[in-house]
Tab-separated table of C-alpha atoms in Angstrom:
chain	number	residue	atom	x	y	z
M	1	ALA	CA	-34.837	87.917	-21.791
M	2	GLN	CA	-37.461	89.768	-19.258
M	3	SER	CA	-36.866	92.707	-18.189
M	4	VAL	CA	-38.608	95.704	-17.512
M	5	THR	CA	-38.097	100.089	-17.357
M	6	GLN	CA	-38.922	102.764	-14.868
M	7	PRO	CA	-37.695	105.483	-17.741
M	8	ASP	CA	-37.698	107.695	-14.475
M	9	ILE	CA	-35.828	107.627	-11.385
M	10	HIS	CA	-38.002	110.421	-9.733
M	11	ILE	CA	-40.557	112.295	-10.858
M	12	THR	CA	-42.230	115.020	-8.017
M	13	VAL	CA	-45.720	116.091	-8.093
M	14	SER	CA	-47.467	119.080	-6.130
M	15	GLU	CA	-50.131	117.074	-3.307
M	16	GLY	CA	-53.342	116.752	-5.187
M	17	ALA	CA	-52.212	117.006	-8.710
M	18	SER	CA	-52.554	113.496	-10.692
M	19	LEU	CA	-49.487	111.032	-11.361
M	20	GLU	CA	-48.189	109.082	-13.406
M	21	LEU	CA	-45.181	106.423	-13.418
M	22	ARG	CA	-44.216	104.792	-16.545
M	23	CYS	CA	-43.253	101.170	-16.911
M	24	ASN	CA	-42.271	99.162	-19.761
M	25	TYR	CA	-41.651	95.560	-20.153
M	26	SER	CA	-39.844	92.845	-22.372
M	27	TYR	CA	-41.514	89.658	-21.373
M	28	GLY	CA	-41.427	87.076	-24.735
M	29	ALA	CA	-45.721	85.820	-23.389
M	30	THR	CA	-47.751	87.201	-21.858
M	31	PRO	CA	-46.937	88.909	-18.742
M	32	TYR	CA	-47.623	89.046	-15.110
M	33	LEU	CA	-47.225	91.843	-14.238
M	34	PHE	CA	-47.100	93.886	-10.800
M	35	TRP	CA	-46.511	97.673	-8.931
M	36	TYR	CA	-45.257	97.872	-5.779
M	37	VAL	CA	-44.492	100.380	-3.482
M	38	GLN	CA	-41.338	101.042	-0.709
M	39	SER	CA	-41.643	103.531	1.817
M	40	PRO	CA	-37.725	104.574	3.753
M	41	GLY	CA	-36.679	101.430	5.218
M	42	GLN	CA	-39.361	99.346	4.618
M	43	GLY	CA	-39.836	95.955	2.726
M	44	LEU	CA	-42.589	96.517	-0.032
M	45	GLN	CA	-46.047	96.014	-0.744
M	46	LEU	CA	-47.917	95.195	-3.501
M	47	LEU	CA	-50.579	98.440	-5.152
M	48	LEU	CA	-52.027	95.781	-7.708
M	49	LYS	CA	-51.591	93.442	-10.126
M	50	TYR	CA	-52.108	92.297	-13.344
M	51	PHE	CA	-52.468	88.424	-15.072
M	52	SER	CA	-55.266	88.482	-17.572
M	53	GLY	CA	-58.747	90.093	-18.473
M	54	ASP	CA	-59.873	93.816	-18.229
M	55	THR	CA	-56.451	95.696	-19.157
M	56	LEU	CA	-56.719	98.985	-16.349
M	57	VAL	CA	-56.494	97.339	-12.994
M	58	GLN	CA	-57.115	99.160	-9.936
M	59	GLY	CA	-55.202	98.824	-6.917
M	60	ILE	CA	-55.101	99.960	-3.573
M	61	LYS	CA	-54.962	103.466	-2.292
M	62	GLY	CA	-56.734	105.048	-5.445
M	63	PHE	CA	-53.670	103.785	-7.379
M	64	GLU	CA	-54.560	101.986	-11.182
M	65	ALA	CA	-52.622	100.588	-13.996
M	66	GLU	CA	-53.370	99.891	-17.223
M	67	PHE	CA	-51.932	96.791	-19.779
M	68	LYS	CA	-51.001	97.779	-23.301
M	69	ARG	CA	-49.970	95.042	-25.017
M	70	SER	CA	-49.245	97.077	-28.432
M	71	GLN	CA	-47.001	99.445	-26.289
M	72	SER	CA	-45.622	96.670	-23.727
M	73	SER	CA	-46.846	99.574	-21.099
M	74	PHE	CA	-47.517	98.998	-17.857
M	75	ASN	CA	-47.779	102.809	-16.147
M	76	LEU	CA	-49.006	103.434	-12.858
M	77	ARG	CA	-51.590	106.532	-12.577
M	78	LYS	CA	-53.160	108.261	-9.475
M	79	PRO	CA	-55.770	111.087	-9.762
M	80	SER	CA	-54.992	112.902	-7.319
M	81	VAL	CA	-51.928	112.125	-4.906
M	82	HIS	CA	-50.862	112.756	-1.177
M	83	TRP	CA	-47.878	114.250	0.725
M	84	SER	CA	-48.169	109.958	2.413
M	85	ASP	CA	-47.814	108.912	-1.249
M	86	ALA	CA	-44.523	109.011	-1.564
M	87	ALA	CA	-41.681	106.503	-2.148
M	88	GLU	CA	-39.707	104.444	-4.127
M	89	TYR	CA	-42.475	102.371	-6.462
M	90	PHE	CA	-41.364	99.592	-8.627
M	91	CYS	CA	-42.715	97.906	-12.091
M	92	ALA	CA	-42.169	94.043	-11.995
M	93	VAL	CA	-42.401	91.132	-14.130
M	94	GLY	CA	-43.681	87.771	-13.560
M	95	ALA	CA	-40.490	85.655	-15.145
M	96	GLY	CA	-42.111	82.050	-15.076
M	97	ASP	CA	-40.228	79.927	-12.728
M	98	ASP	CA	-41.912	81.735	-10.482
M	99	LYS	CA	-39.120	84.303	-10.767
M	100	ILE	CA	-40.265	88.013	-10.157
M	101	ILE	CA	-37.915	90.681	-12.467
M	102	PHE	CA	-38.168	94.302	-11.046
M	103	GLY	CA	-37.139	97.463	-12.283
M	104	LYS	CA	-35.017	100.189	-11.294
M	105	GLY	CA	-37.820	101.846	-8.944
M	106	THR	CA	-39.010	105.381	-9.382
M	107	ARG	CA	-38.734	108.046	-6.418
M	108	LEU	CA	-42.092	110.201	-5.450
M	109	HIS	CA	-41.293	113.241	-4.019
M	110	ILE	CA	-44.473	115.718	-3.303
M	111	LEU	CA	-44.817	119.184	-3.259
M	112	PRO	CA	-47.223	120.476	-0.490
V	1	GLY	CA	-53.203	87.462	7.013
V	2	ALA	CA	-50.379	86.561	4.422
V	3	VAL	CA	-48.049	87.884	6.909
V	4	VAL	CA	-44.003	87.797	6.350
V	5	SER	CA	-41.705	88.701	9.006
V	6	GLN	CA	-37.992	88.768	9.424
V	7	HIS	CA	-35.345	89.666	12.683
V	8	PRO	CA	-33.951	91.213	13.341
V	9	SER	CA	-34.759	94.032	11.709
V	10	ARG	CA	-31.371	95.456	11.585
V	11	VAL	CA	-27.914	94.377	12.006
V	12	ILE	CA	-24.295	95.847	12.672
V	13	CYS	CA	-21.701	93.685	13.035
V	14	LYS	CA	-18.015	92.975	12.546
V	15	SER	CA	-16.037	91.769	9.464
V	16	GLY	CA	-15.220	88.361	9.761
V	17	THR	CA	-18.571	87.028	11.103
V	18	SER	CA	-21.813	84.867	10.216
V	19	VAL	CA	-25.358	86.825	10.238
V	20	LYS	CA	-27.994	84.757	10.187
V	21	ILE	CA	-31.667	86.403	9.046
V	22	GLU	CA	-34.611	84.711	9.681
V	23	CYS	CA	-37.821	85.903	7.179
V	24	ARG	CA	-41.129	83.566	8.498
V	25	SER	CA	-44.306	83.016	7.179
V	26	LEU	CA	-46.774	83.973	10.025
V	27	ASP	CA	-50.281	82.663	9.404
V	28	PHE	CA	-49.693	80.775	6.018
V	29	GLN	CA	-47.307	77.917	4.862
V	30	ALA	CA	-44.785	79.348	2.608
V	31	THR	CA	-43.629	76.410	-0.269
V	32	THR	CA	-40.823	78.814	-1.498
V	33	MET	CA	-39.228	81.519	-0.473
V	34	PHE	CA	-36.945	83.979	-2.376
V	35	TRP	CA	-34.117	85.775	-0.953
V	36	TYR	CA	-33.943	89.873	-2.661
V	37	ARG	CA	-30.483	92.195	-2.231
V	38	GLN	CA	-31.152	95.535	-2.415
V	39	PHE	CA	-28.424	98.408	-2.729
V	40	PRO	CA	-28.522	101.719	-1.744
V	41	LYS	CA	-31.161	103.781	-4.563
V	42	GLN	CA	-30.830	99.924	-6.044
V	43	SER	CA	-33.832	97.658	-7.104
V	44	LEU	CA	-34.224	94.315	-5.703
V	45	MET	CA	-32.170	91.717	-7.388
V	46	LEU	CA	-32.473	87.675	-6.309
V	47	MET	CA	-30.743	85.897	-4.699
V	48	ALA	CA	-32.041	82.017	-4.562
V	49	THR	CA	-35.553	80.769	-4.469
V	50	SER	CA	-36.091	78.382	-2.121
V	51	ASN	CA	-37.804	75.421	-1.019
V	52	GLU	CA	-39.171	73.168	1.942
V	53	GLY	CA	-36.671	70.597	1.578
V	54	SER	CA	-34.263	70.602	-1.154
V	55	LYS	CA	-31.798	72.794	-1.650
V	56	ALA	CA	-31.801	76.597	-2.634
V	57	THR	CA	-31.694	77.708	-6.195
V	58	TYR	CA	-29.155	80.470	-6.789
V	59	GLU	CA	-28.503	83.165	-9.341
V	60	GLN	CA	-26.416	83.593	-11.638
V	61	GLY	CA	-23.784	85.633	-9.686
V	62	VAL	CA	-24.513	84.572	-6.112
V	63	GLU	CA	-22.057	82.544	-4.570
V	64	LYS	CA	-23.698	79.408	-2.229
V	65	ASP	CA	-21.209	79.198	0.278
V	66	LYS	CA	-21.418	82.592	0.942
V	67	PHE	CA	-25.146	82.806	1.450
V	68	LEU	CA	-26.096	80.122	3.292
V	69	ILE	CA	-30.293	79.049	2.684
V	70	ASN	CA	-31.904	77.137	4.827
V	71	HIS	CA	-36.012	76.316	3.754
V	72	ALA	CA	-35.852	73.790	6.797
V	73	SER	CA	-39.871	74.276	7.461
V	74	LEU	CA	-43.138	75.697	5.771
V	75	THR	CA	-42.475	78.118	8.136
V	76	LEU	CA	-39.241	79.446	8.505
V	77	SER	CA	-36.401	80.651	5.734
V	78	THR	CA	-32.488	81.730	6.761
V	79	LEU	CA	-30.096	83.357	5.228
V	80	THR	CA	-27.307	83.351	6.795
V	81	VAL	CA	-24.270	85.639	5.548
V	82	THR	CA	-20.917	83.625	6.590
V	83	SER	CA	-17.649	85.841	6.916
V	84	ALA	CA	-19.161	88.880	6.277
V	85	HIS	CA	-17.335	91.908	5.034
V	86	PRO	CA	-18.221	95.639	4.380
V	87	GLU	CA	-19.644	94.334	0.960
V	88	ASP	CA	-21.901	92.917	1.974
V	89	SER	CA	-24.082	95.426	4.049
V	90	SER	CA	-27.071	95.856	2.427
V	91	PHE	CA	-30.783	95.806	2.224
V	92	TYR	CA	-31.928	91.968	2.647
V	93	ILE	CA	-35.992	91.241	1.816
V	94	CYS	CA	-37.124	87.593	1.545
V	95	SER	CA	-40.526	87.204	0.069
V	96	ALA	CA	-42.317	83.909	0.675
V	97	SER	CA	-45.572	82.319	-1.594
V	98	HIS	CA	-47.405	79.123	-0.784
V	99	SER	CA	-48.335	78.483	-3.988
V	100	GLY	CA	-45.271	78.264	-5.829
V	101	GLY	CA	-47.455	81.446	-8.440
V	102	THR	CA	-46.068	85.000	-8.845
V	103	ASP	CA	-49.402	85.711	-7.376
V	104	THR	CA	-48.777	85.036	-4.450
V	105	GLN	CA	-44.962	86.198	-3.168
V	106	TYR	CA	-45.292	87.987	0.103
V	107	PHE	CA	-42.929	90.226	1.309
V	108	GLY	CA	-41.107	90.750	4.541
V	109	PRO	CA	-40.435	94.203	5.823
V	110	GLY	CA	-36.594	93.590	5.124
V	111	THR	CA	-33.443	93.982	7.023
V	112	ARG	CA	-30.609	96.137	7.451
V	113	LEU	CA	-27.323	94.044	7.593
V	114	THR	CA	-24.423	96.457	8.271
V	115	VAL	CA	-20.596	95.269	8.501
V	116	LEU	CA	-18.396	96.992	9.782
């Protein structure tokens, strides 16, 4: 069965520091992979997605993610975080039948 | 483009009443809409998938008589929580897809339901 694991429930980084959020997936075929961001009380915004091709994917707001098949990972990175990046981040995998399976999320806290 | 709205954004109701939540695709035709439920500090759980003009497909464990889904047009899907109870309190999020593929799901802003 398809699944997504985000090992870190909370991550705290200082403003201006680099960020990496971890995501591991389980899927039998080539996955569709997504990262979404959710601000408090808000819906989800798509940051980036991977379907095929270049394994390093660029997204909005300066985020990028790298698909590593050998590690079944799709970690999200940003070289320098801003206070406005504080939010909940969800990794997700396309599970076939148009469904998306979400990870449990990682809450990002930014220190001034 | 690809904007999805939900109404209401917040609703408080008494136990035993029914609540209807609307999900609209504002600038595209959505052949498929999805309804998710999100508990506090939890991930999104898919409740059901609805295709315009046909019955919704519910995920295992979701009561179809409790959560009525109607997708009557290509721009509107509704979720009705019938005989709501406090345990139904949650954040409900819809998404819409115009091609049915996972690459085109656009999410609404969510509806916070509180059942007293």
